[in-house]
Amino acid sequence: MAPQRFREQFDQIQRSMPDVPLAMGPDDAAEFLYEKGVVLARDGEEARVVEDTVREHFTALAGLDAGRVRRAGPETNRSGITRIQVGDPGEGTGGDPAVAHALRSLRAFEGRAGRRLVSRNHVVSIAVNSCPGDEPVPVPRTERPNPAPADAPYDPGSAVGVLVVDTGLMADYRSYPLLAHTRGDLQVKECDDEGVLCQYVGHGTFIAGLLAAVAPNTDITVRNTLNDAGAILESEFGEKLFDAVEEGGWPDVISLSAGTSNGRTDGLLGVHAFMEELRARGTLLVAAAGNNASATPFWPAAYADLPGWEDSVLSVGALRADGEHGACFSNHGGWVKVYAPGERLTSALTGIETPVPYVYQHSTFDACRFGFGYACTCQTPRHTGLLSEPGDAPAKPDQVMFEGYAQWSGTSFATPVVAGLIASHMTAHRQTDARVARKALLAANTEYAEVRGAHVPALLPPTWRPVPVGPPDGAA
């Protein structure tokens, strides 16, 4: 069964996509979300093969309506993907037999073709079982960011271009000095009708602040591709990635703290065209490995392990606050190529001009939800969340006030730390190729951490302050 927080987040994302019925997969096991009743295929001949094969398969089976199989458009786009409706999406979060049978019907064709022809339409997100790993915690204005700002000047002539594809910037982000040279899209909606911060608002601003702290000589652009609860359908995501890079030109580095698993080892059909274009460019994609505490590949980060993308994609896992071991929530495995601090980092969440309230959405747990024994963010600091309590429960959700800084955890935030270290290396060594800088940085690195018994490369910013971690409150 799906874990508590996954179900809470499912409801949150479903509300942000009221016209898109969603399901949990595979088989309600809560590894990913996808659009009910719809599959994806490549444009042209492959879409026709998928449509005809599914219709023939459904005709031979009782209980499946072959008449529902039809194109759900668009016919052409830069991602080269067509949506095909294969069933009635209906209501609820349960199984989706139409999509399951549609995928099964193409197995023989895929075997002969040697590649995938059909896919679910997954939800790509910064939330649910991806990023972030917890909810933000207020930090006093007197506390310094962590990592602290590096002592390096900003030079517009040599600044490294970094694109952050995420939620938008907070309206008063320029009140945070480190973001003086940052530009991009604003968050569409920051607060609800009661003036309370919406969930995930500030995610992109927090990431930009981390980048600017680690690498001050950067020109950071933030695109609000993931404004709606930090989620977007795979069928739209590839197109939005093209939009993000084409608006200002291909940057040196892309920092992406979003993705999804899909139960496969060959990538996402909906972003494949973008990934092919990325490979042909000089841009380096630094991508979050996700927060499922799983070895299952998480895309697009796991492209770092596919032949042909080794140089153009770097996948990033998160270390706990002391930097010695992996954070409880971090994905792991051979496809995760590097780890960086990602637990309880401090950066800008909002501007400092106007304090703003936030109501916690998720309750903390009595024990680590992933079975770890240290004082992880699953358990501390304690708070009661709105979505975790039944409608008639007497407990009230906790409310806090943000006045600029926050502490936040997730592979979402280890990712811009690594992107910043690569940008800083480019500046220090007058390197103009981010992929070459990535190789040189990893080759010179001497730090390692332990993640589930494996010794892995750990990139630790010079200005990052490790925090000792002990047992949970009340434990021996």
Coordinates of C-alpha atoms in Angstrom, one line a residue:
M1 CA 0.0 0.0 0.0
A2 CA 1.1 3.6 -0.6
P3 CA 2.7 5.3 2.3
Q4 CA 0.8 8.0 4.1
R5 CA 2.7 11.0 2.7
F6 CA 2.4 9.7 -0.8
R7 CA -1.4 9.6 -0.5
E8 CA -1.5 13.0 1.0
Q9 CA 0.6 14.4 -1.9
F10 CA -1.5 12.5 -4.4
D11 CA -4.6 14.5 -3.3
Q12 CA -2.6 17.8 -3.4
I13 CA -1.4 17.2 -6.9
Q14 CA -4.8 16.0 -8.1
R15 CA -6.3 19.3 -6.9
S16 CA -3.7 21.2 -8.9
M17 CA -4.8 19.1 -12.0
P18 CA -8.6 19.0 -11.6
D19 CA -9.2 18.1 -15.2
V20 CA -6.6 15.2 -15.3
P21 CA -7.7 12.0 -13.5
L22 CA -4.6 10.5 -11.9
A23 CA -3.7 7.0 -10.7
M24 CA -0.9 5.6 -8.7
G25 CA 1.5 3.1 -10.3
P26 CA 2.4 0.4 -10.7
D27 CA -0.7 -1.4 -9.4
D28 CA -1.4 1.2 -6.7
A29 CA 2.1 0.6 -5.2
A30 CA 2.9 4.3 -5.1
E31 CA 6.1 4.5 -7.0
F32 CA 4.8 7.1 -9.4
L33 CA 1.6 9.0 -10.6
Y34 CA 0.2 8.9 -14.1
E35 CA -2.8 10.1 -16.2
K36 CA -5.6 7.5 -16.2
G37 CA -6.9 6.1 -19.5
V38 CA -4.0 7.6 -21.6
V39 CA -0.8 6.2 -23.1
L40 CA 2.0 8.0 -25.0
A41 CA 3.6 7.1 -28.3
R42 CA 5.9 8.7 -30.8
D43 CA 4.3 10.7 -33.6
G44 CA 3.7 9.3 -37.0
E45 CA 3.9 5.6 -37.8
E46 CA 4.6 4.5 -34.3
A47 CA 1.5 6.2 -33.0
R48 CA -0.6 4.5 -35.7
V49 CA 0.9 1.1 -34.7
V50 CA 0.1 1.7 -31.1
E51 CA -3.4 2.8 -31.8
D52 CA -4.2 -0.1 -34.1
T53 CA -2.6 -2.7 -31.9
V54 CA -4.4 -1.6 -28.8
R55 CA -7.7 -1.5 -30.6
E56 CA -7.2 -5.0 -31.9
H57 CA -6.2 -6.2 -28.5
F58 CA -9.2 -4.7 -26.8
T59 CA -11.6 -6.2 -29.4
A60 CA -10.4 -9.6 -28.5
L61 CA -11.0 -9.1 -24.8
A62 CA -14.3 -8.9 -23.0
G63 CA -14.7 -5.8 -20.8
L64 CA -12.5 -3.4 -22.7
D65 CA -14.0 -0.9 -25.1
A66 CA -12.0 -0.7 -28.3
G67 CA -14.2 2.2 -29.4
R68 CA -12.5 4.4 -26.8
V69 CA -9.1 4.1 -28.5
R70 CA -8.4 7.3 -30.2
R71 CA -5.8 10.1 -30.6
A72 CA -6.0 12.7 -27.8
G73 CA -3.6 15.1 -29.6
P74 CA -1.6 17.0 -30.4
E75 CA -0.4 15.3 -33.6
T76 CA 3.0 17.0 -33.7
N77 CA 5.2 18.9 -31.3
R78 CA 8.9 19.3 -30.5
S79 CA 8.8 16.4 -28.2
G80 CA 7.4 14.2 -30.9
I81 CA 4.8 12.6 -28.6
T82 CA 1.1 11.8 -29.2
R83 CA -1.4 11.1 -26.4
I84 CA -3.7 8.2 -27.1
Q85 CA -6.8 7.6 -25.1
V86 CA -7.4 3.9 -24.3
G87 CA -10.0 3.9 -21.6
D88 CA -12.5 5.8 -19.5
P89 CA -10.5 7.5 -16.8
G90 CA -13.4 7.3 -14.4
E91 CA -13.0 8.3 -10.7
G92 CA -10.8 7.5 -7.8
T93 CA -7.1 6.4 -7.4
G94 CA -7.5 2.7 -8.0
G95 CA -6.1 0.5 -10.8
D96 CA -6.3 1.4 -14.5
P97 CA -6.8 -1.9 -16.5
A98 CA -7.1 -0.1 -19.8
V99 CA -3.6 1.4 -19.6
A100 CA -2.2 -1.9 -18.2
H101 CA -3.7 -3.9 -21.2
A102 CA -2.5 -1.3 -23.7
L103 CA 1.0 -1.6 -22.4
R104 CA 0.8 -5.3 -22.5
S105 CA -0.5 -5.4 -26.0
L106 CA 2.7 -3.8 -27.4
R107 CA 5.2 -6.1 -25.8
A108 CA 5.7 -8.2 -28.9
F109 CA 6.1 -5.2 -31.2
E110 CA 8.6 -3.6 -28.8
G111 CA 10.6 -6.9 -28.7
R112 CA 10.9 -6.9 -32.4
A113 CA 11.6 -3.1 -32.6
G114 CA 14.2 -3.3 -29.9
R115 CA 12.9 -0.2 -28.2
R116 CA 9.8 1.0 -26.3
L117 CA 6.8 2.1 -28.4
V118 CA 4.3 3.0 -25.6
S119 CA 4.4 4.5 -22.2
R120 CA 2.1 5.8 -19.4
N121 CA 1.8 9.5 -19.1
H122 CA 3.7 10.0 -15.9
V123 CA 3.5 13.0 -13.6
V124 CA 6.9 14.8 -13.3
S125 CA 7.1 16.5 -9.9
I126 CA 9.2 18.2 -7.2
A127 CA 6.9 16.6 -4.7
V128 CA 5.3 13.3 -3.6
N129 CA 8.1 10.7 -3.7
S130 CA 10.6 13.0 -5.4
C131 CA 11.5 16.4 -4.0
P132 CA 11.6 17.8 -1.5
G133 CA 12.2 15.4 1.4
D134 CA 10.4 17.4 4.0
E135 CA 8.7 20.8 4.5
P136 CA 10.6 24.0 5.2
V137 CA 11.4 25.2 8.7
P138 CA 11.8 28.9 9.6
V139 CA 15.3 30.1 10.4
P140 CA 16.1 33.4 12.2
R141 CA 17.4 36.2 10.0
T142 CA 20.5 36.3 12.3
E143 CA 21.5 32.8 11.1
R144 CA 23.9 32.6 8.1
P145 CA 23.0 30.6 5.0
N146 CA 24.4 27.0 4.8
P147 CA 26.4 26.8 2.6
A148 CA 27.6 30.3 3.4
P149 CA 28.3 32.6 0.5
A150 CA 31.6 31.9 -1.1
D151 CA 34.1 34.8 -1.2
A152 CA 34.2 35.4 -4.9
P153 CA 33.3 38.4 -7.0
Y154 CA 30.6 38.6 -9.6
D155 CA 31.9 39.4 -13.1
P156 CA 29.2 39.7 -15.8
G157 CA 31.8 39.0 -18.5
S158 CA 32.8 35.6 -17.2
A159 CA 29.7 34.6 -15.2
V160 CA 28.6 31.0 -15.8
G161 CA 25.0 30.7 -17.1
V162 CA 22.8 28.4 -15.0
L163 CA 19.2 27.7 -15.8
V164 CA 16.9 26.5 -12.9
V165 CA 13.8 24.7 -14.2
D166 CA 11.5 24.8 -11.2
T167 CA 8.8 26.9 -9.5
G168 CA 9.1 30.6 -10.0
L169 CA 10.8 33.3 -8.0
M170 CA 9.1 35.0 -5.1
A171 CA 8.1 38.5 -5.9
D172 CA 10.5 40.1 -3.4
Y173 CA 13.4 37.8 -4.1
R174 CA 15.8 40.7 -4.8
S175 CA 15.7 41.7 -1.1
Y176 CA 18.0 38.7 -0.7
P177 CA 21.4 40.1 -1.6
L178 CA 22.8 36.9 -3.1
L179 CA 20.0 36.9 -5.8
A180 CA 20.8 40.4 -7.0
H181 CA 21.9 39.1 -10.4
T182 CA 19.2 36.4 -10.7
R183 CA 16.4 36.8 -13.2
G184 CA 13.5 34.8 -14.6
D185 CA 9.8 34.1 -14.0
L186 CA 7.9 34.9 -10.8
Q187 CA 5.8 32.5 -8.9
V188 CA 2.2 32.7 -10.3
K189 CA 0.5 32.5 -6.9
E190 CA 2.4 32.7 -3.6
C191 CA -0.4 32.7 -1.0
D192 CA -3.9 31.3 -0.7
D193 CA -7.1 33.4 -0.1
E194 CA -6.2 33.5 3.7
G195 CA -2.7 34.9 3.0
V196 CA -0.9 31.6 3.8
L197 CA 2.0 30.5 1.7
C198 CA 1.0 27.7 -0.7
Q199 CA 2.9 24.4 -0.6
Y200 CA 6.2 24.3 -2.5
V201 CA 6.2 28.1 -3.0
G202 CA 9.7 29.3 -2.7
H203 CA 11.3 26.0 -3.9
G204 CA 12.8 27.7 -6.9
T205 CA 14.0 30.7 -4.9
F206 CA 15.6 28.4 -2.3
I207 CA 17.4 26.6 -5.0
A208 CA 18.6 29.8 -6.6
G209 CA 19.9 31.0 -3.2
L210 CA 21.9 27.8 -2.8
L211 CA 23.4 28.2 -6.3
A212 CA 24.4 31.8 -5.7
A213 CA 26.0 31.0 -2.3
V214 CA 28.2 28.2 -3.7
A215 CA 29.0 30.0 -7.0
P216 CA 28.6 33.8 -6.8
N217 CA 29.9 34.3 -10.3
T218 CA 26.8 32.9 -12.0
D219 CA 24.0 34.3 -14.1
I220 CA 21.0 32.4 -12.8
T221 CA 17.7 32.2 -14.7
V222 CA 14.7 30.6 -13.0
R223 CA 11.8 29.3 -15.1
N224 CA 8.4 28.6 -13.4
T225 CA 7.9 25.4 -15.4
L226 CA 6.6 23.6 -12.3
N227 CA 4.3 26.2 -10.6
D228 CA 1.2 24.0 -10.1
A229 CA 2.0 22.0 -7.0
G230 CA 5.4 21.4 -8.6
A231 CA 3.9 18.9 -11.0
I232 CA 3.4 18.5 -14.8
L233 CA 2.5 15.7 -17.1
E234 CA 5.3 14.0 -19.0
S235 CA 3.5 14.7 -22.3
E236 CA 3.9 18.4 -21.5
F237 CA 7.3 18.4 -19.8
G238 CA 9.4 17.8 -22.8
E239 CA 7.9 20.7 -24.6
K240 CA 8.3 22.9 -21.5
L241 CA 12.0 22.0 -21.3
F242 CA 12.4 23.1 -24.9
D243 CA 10.6 26.4 -24.0
A244 CA 12.9 27.0 -21.0
V245 CA 16.2 26.6 -22.9
E246 CA 15.0 28.4 -26.1
E247 CA 13.8 31.5 -24.3
G248 CA 17.3 32.6 -23.2
G249 CA 19.5 30.2 -25.2
W250 CA 21.1 27.0 -24.0
P251 CA 23.0 27.7 -20.8
D252 CA 26.2 26.2 -19.5
V253 CA 24.4 24.2 -16.8
I254 CA 20.7 23.2 -16.1
S255 CA 19.8 22.5 -12.5
L256 CA 16.7 20.3 -12.4
S257 CA 15.1 19.2 -9.1
A258 CA 12.2 17.2 -10.5
G259 CA 11.4 13.9 -12.1
T260 CA 9.7 10.5 -11.7
S261 CA 10.3 6.8 -11.6
N262 CA 8.5 4.7 -14.2
G263 CA 9.5 1.1 -13.4
R264 CA 11.8 1.0 -16.4
T265 CA 15.5 1.4 -17.2
D266 CA 15.3 3.2 -20.6
G267 CA 14.2 6.8 -19.7
L268 CA 11.0 8.8 -20.3
L269 CA 9.3 8.7 -23.7
G270 CA 8.0 12.2 -23.2
V271 CA 11.4 13.8 -22.7
H272 CA 13.5 11.7 -25.0
A273 CA 13.6 14.3 -27.8
F274 CA 14.8 16.9 -25.4
M275 CA 17.4 14.5 -24.0
E276 CA 18.7 13.8 -27.6
E277 CA 19.0 17.6 -28.2
L278 CA 20.7 18.0 -24.9
R279 CA 23.3 15.4 -25.8
A280 CA 24.1 17.4 -29.0
R281 CA 24.7 20.6 -27.1
G282 CA 27.4 21.6 -24.7
T283 CA 25.0 22.0 -21.7
L284 CA 25.4 19.9 -18.6
L285 CA 22.1 18.7 -16.9
V286 CA 22.5 18.3 -13.2
A287 CA 19.4 16.5 -11.9
A288 CA 18.0 15.3 -8.6
A289 CA 18.0 11.6 -7.9
G290 CA 14.7 11.8 -6.0
N291 CA 13.5 11.1 -2.5
N292 CA 12.0 7.6 -2.6
A293 CA 14.8 6.0 -0.6
S294 CA 14.9 3.6 -3.5
A295 CA 17.3 2.1 -6.0
T296 CA 14.7 2.4 -8.8
P297 CA 15.9 4.7 -11.5
F298 CA 14.5 8.2 -11.3
W299 CA 14.2 10.2 -14.5
P300 CA 15.7 12.3 -16.0
A301 CA 18.5 12.0 -13.5
A302 CA 19.1 8.3 -14.3
Y303 CA 20.0 9.2 -17.9
A304 CA 23.5 9.7 -16.3
D305 CA 23.8 5.9 -16.4
L306 CA 22.6 5.3 -20.0
P307 CA 25.2 4.9 -22.8
G308 CA 25.6 8.2 -24.7
W309 CA 24.5 10.5 -21.8
E310 CA 27.4 9.9 -19.4
D311 CA 28.9 13.3 -20.2
S312 CA 25.8 15.4 -20.5
V313 CA 23.9 14.3 -17.3
L314 CA 25.0 14.2 -13.7
S315 CA 22.6 12.6 -11.1
V316 CA 22.8 13.9 -7.5
G317 CA 21.9 12.1 -4.3
A318 CA 21.6 13.7 -0.8
L319 CA 23.9 13.4 2.2
R320 CA 22.6 13.8 5.7
A321 CA 23.5 16.9 7.8
D322 CA 26.9 15.5 8.9
G323 CA 28.0 14.6 5.4
E324 CA 29.1 11.2 6.4
H325 CA 26.2 9.0 5.2
G326 CA 23.3 9.2 2.8
A327 CA 20.1 11.0 3.9
C328 CA 17.3 8.6 4.8
F329 CA 15.1 9.8 1.9
S330 CA 17.8 9.9 -0.8
N331 CA 17.5 7.5 -3.8
H332 CA 20.7 5.5 -4.4
G333 CA 22.3 2.9 -6.6
G334 CA 24.9 2.9 -9.4
W335 CA 22.9 5.3 -11.5
V336 CA 23.4 8.0 -8.8
K337 CA 26.8 9.4 -9.7
V338 CA 27.6 11.9 -6.9
Y339 CA 26.2 13.0 -3.5
A340 CA 26.2 16.3 -1.8
P341 CA 24.8 17.8 1.4
G342 CA 21.0 17.8 1.1
E343 CA 19.6 17.7 4.6
R344 CA 18.8 20.9 6.6
L345 CA 20.4 23.3 4.2
T346 CA 19.6 27.0 4.8
S347 CA 18.7 29.5 2.0
A348 CA 16.2 32.1 1.1
L349 CA 12.6 31.0 1.0
T350 CA 10.9 34.3 0.8
G351 CA 12.1 37.9 0.7
I352 CA 12.7 39.7 4.0
E353 CA 10.4 42.6 3.4
T354 CA 7.1 41.0 4.6
P355 CA 6.8 38.1 7.0
V356 CA 4.4 35.5 5.8
P357 CA 2.6 32.5 7.5
Y358 CA 2.8 28.9 6.5
V359 CA 0.6 26.0 7.6
Y360 CA 2.3 22.5 7.7
Q361 CA 0.7 20.1 5.3
H362 CA 2.2 16.8 6.6
S363 CA 2.7 15.5 10.2
T364 CA 6.1 14.3 11.2
F365 CA 6.4 10.6 12.1
D366 CA 7.2 8.8 15.4
A367 CA 10.0 6.9 13.6
C368 CA 11.9 7.3 10.3
R369 CA 9.6 6.2 7.5
F370 CA 12.6 4.6 5.8
G371 CA 13.9 2.7 8.8
F372 CA 16.9 4.9 9.7
G373 CA 18.0 5.4 13.4
Y374 CA 19.3 9.0 13.4
A375 CA 17.4 12.2 14.1
C376 CA 16.2 12.6 10.5
T377 CA 13.7 15.0 9.0
C378 CA 11.0 12.4 9.1
Q379 CA 10.8 12.9 12.8
T380 CA 12.2 16.3 13.7
P381 CA 11.4 19.1 14.2
R382 CA 8.0 17.9 15.2
H383 CA 4.9 19.3 13.7
T384 CA 1.3 18.4 12.9
G385 CA 0.1 18.8 9.3
L386 CA -3.2 19.7 7.7
L387 CA -3.4 16.8 5.2
S388 CA -2.3 14.2 7.7
E389 CA -5.3 14.6 10.0
P390 CA -8.8 13.3 9.4
G391 CA -11.5 15.8 8.8
D392 CA -13.0 15.4 12.3
A393 CA -9.7 15.2 14.2
P394 CA -9.3 17.6 17.1
A395 CA -5.6 18.3 16.3
K396 CA -4.9 21.6 14.6
P397 CA -2.1 21.9 12.1
D398 CA 0.9 23.9 13.1
Q399 CA 1.5 27.3 11.7
V400 CA 4.8 29.1 11.5
M401 CA 6.0 32.5 10.2
F402 CA 8.7 32.9 7.5
E403 CA 10.8 36.0 7.5
G404 CA 13.3 35.2 4.7
Y405 CA 15.4 32.2 5.5
A406 CA 14.4 28.5 5.8
Q407 CA 15.9 25.2 6.4
W408 CA 14.9 22.5 3.9
S409 CA 15.9 19.0 2.9
G410 CA 15.9 16.9 -0.3
T411 CA 17.9 15.9 -3.3
S412 CA 16.2 19.0 -4.7
F413 CA 18.7 21.0 -2.8
A414 CA 21.8 18.8 -3.1
T415 CA 21.4 19.3 -6.9
P416 CA 22.0 23.1 -7.0
V417 CA 24.9 22.6 -4.6
V418 CA 26.6 20.4 -7.2
A419 CA 25.6 22.7 -10.0
G420 CA 27.2 25.5 -8.1
L421 CA 30.4 23.6 -7.5
I422 CA 30.8 22.9 -11.2
A423 CA 30.1 26.6 -12.0
S424 CA 32.7 27.6 -9.4
H425 CA 35.2 25.2 -10.8
M426 CA 34.6 26.8 -14.3
T427 CA 35.3 30.2 -12.9
A428 CA 38.4 29.2 -10.9
H429 CA 40.0 27.4 -13.8
R430 CA 38.7 29.7 -16.6
Q431 CA 36.9 26.7 -18.1
T432 CA 34.1 27.4 -20.6
D433 CA 32.9 23.8 -21.0
A434 CA 30.7 22.6 -18.1
R435 CA 31.1 18.9 -19.1
V436 CA 34.9 19.2 -19.0
A437 CA 34.6 21.0 -15.7
R438 CA 32.4 18.3 -14.3
K439 CA 35.0 15.6 -15.2
A440 CA 37.8 17.6 -13.7
L441 CA 35.9 18.3 -10.5
L442 CA 35.1 14.7 -9.9
A443 CA 38.6 13.6 -10.8
A444 CA 40.1 16.0 -8.2
N445 CA 37.6 15.1 -5.5
T446 CA 38.9 13.2 -2.5
E447 CA 35.8 13.1 -0.3
Y448 CA 33.6 10.1 0.0
A449 CA 30.6 9.1 2.1
E450 CA 28.9 5.8 2.9
V451 CA 25.4 5.2 1.3
R452 CA 23.8 1.9 2.2
G453 CA 27.2 0.1 2.4
A454 CA 28.7 1.7 -0.7
H455 CA 31.5 4.3 -0.7
V456 CA 30.3 7.1 -3.0
P457 CA 31.9 10.4 -4.2
A458 CA 30.8 13.3 -2.0
L459 CA 31.1 16.9 -3.1
L460 CA 31.3 19.2 -0.1
P461 CA 31.3 23.0 -0.6
P462 CA 34.1 24.7 1.3
T463 CA 31.6 27.0 3.0
W464 CA 29.2 24.2 4.1
R465 CA 28.9 23.6 7.8
P466 CA 28.3 20.0 8.8
V467 CA 25.9 19.4 11.6
P468 CA 26.3 16.4 14.0
V469 CA 23.3 14.1 13.9
G470 CA 22.3 11.9 16.9
P471 CA 19.5 9.5 17.7
P472 CA 15.9 10.8 17.6
D473 CA 14.5 12.7 20.6
G474 CA 13.9 10.3 23.4
A475 CA 16.1 7.5 22.0
A476 CA 19.1 6.1 23.7

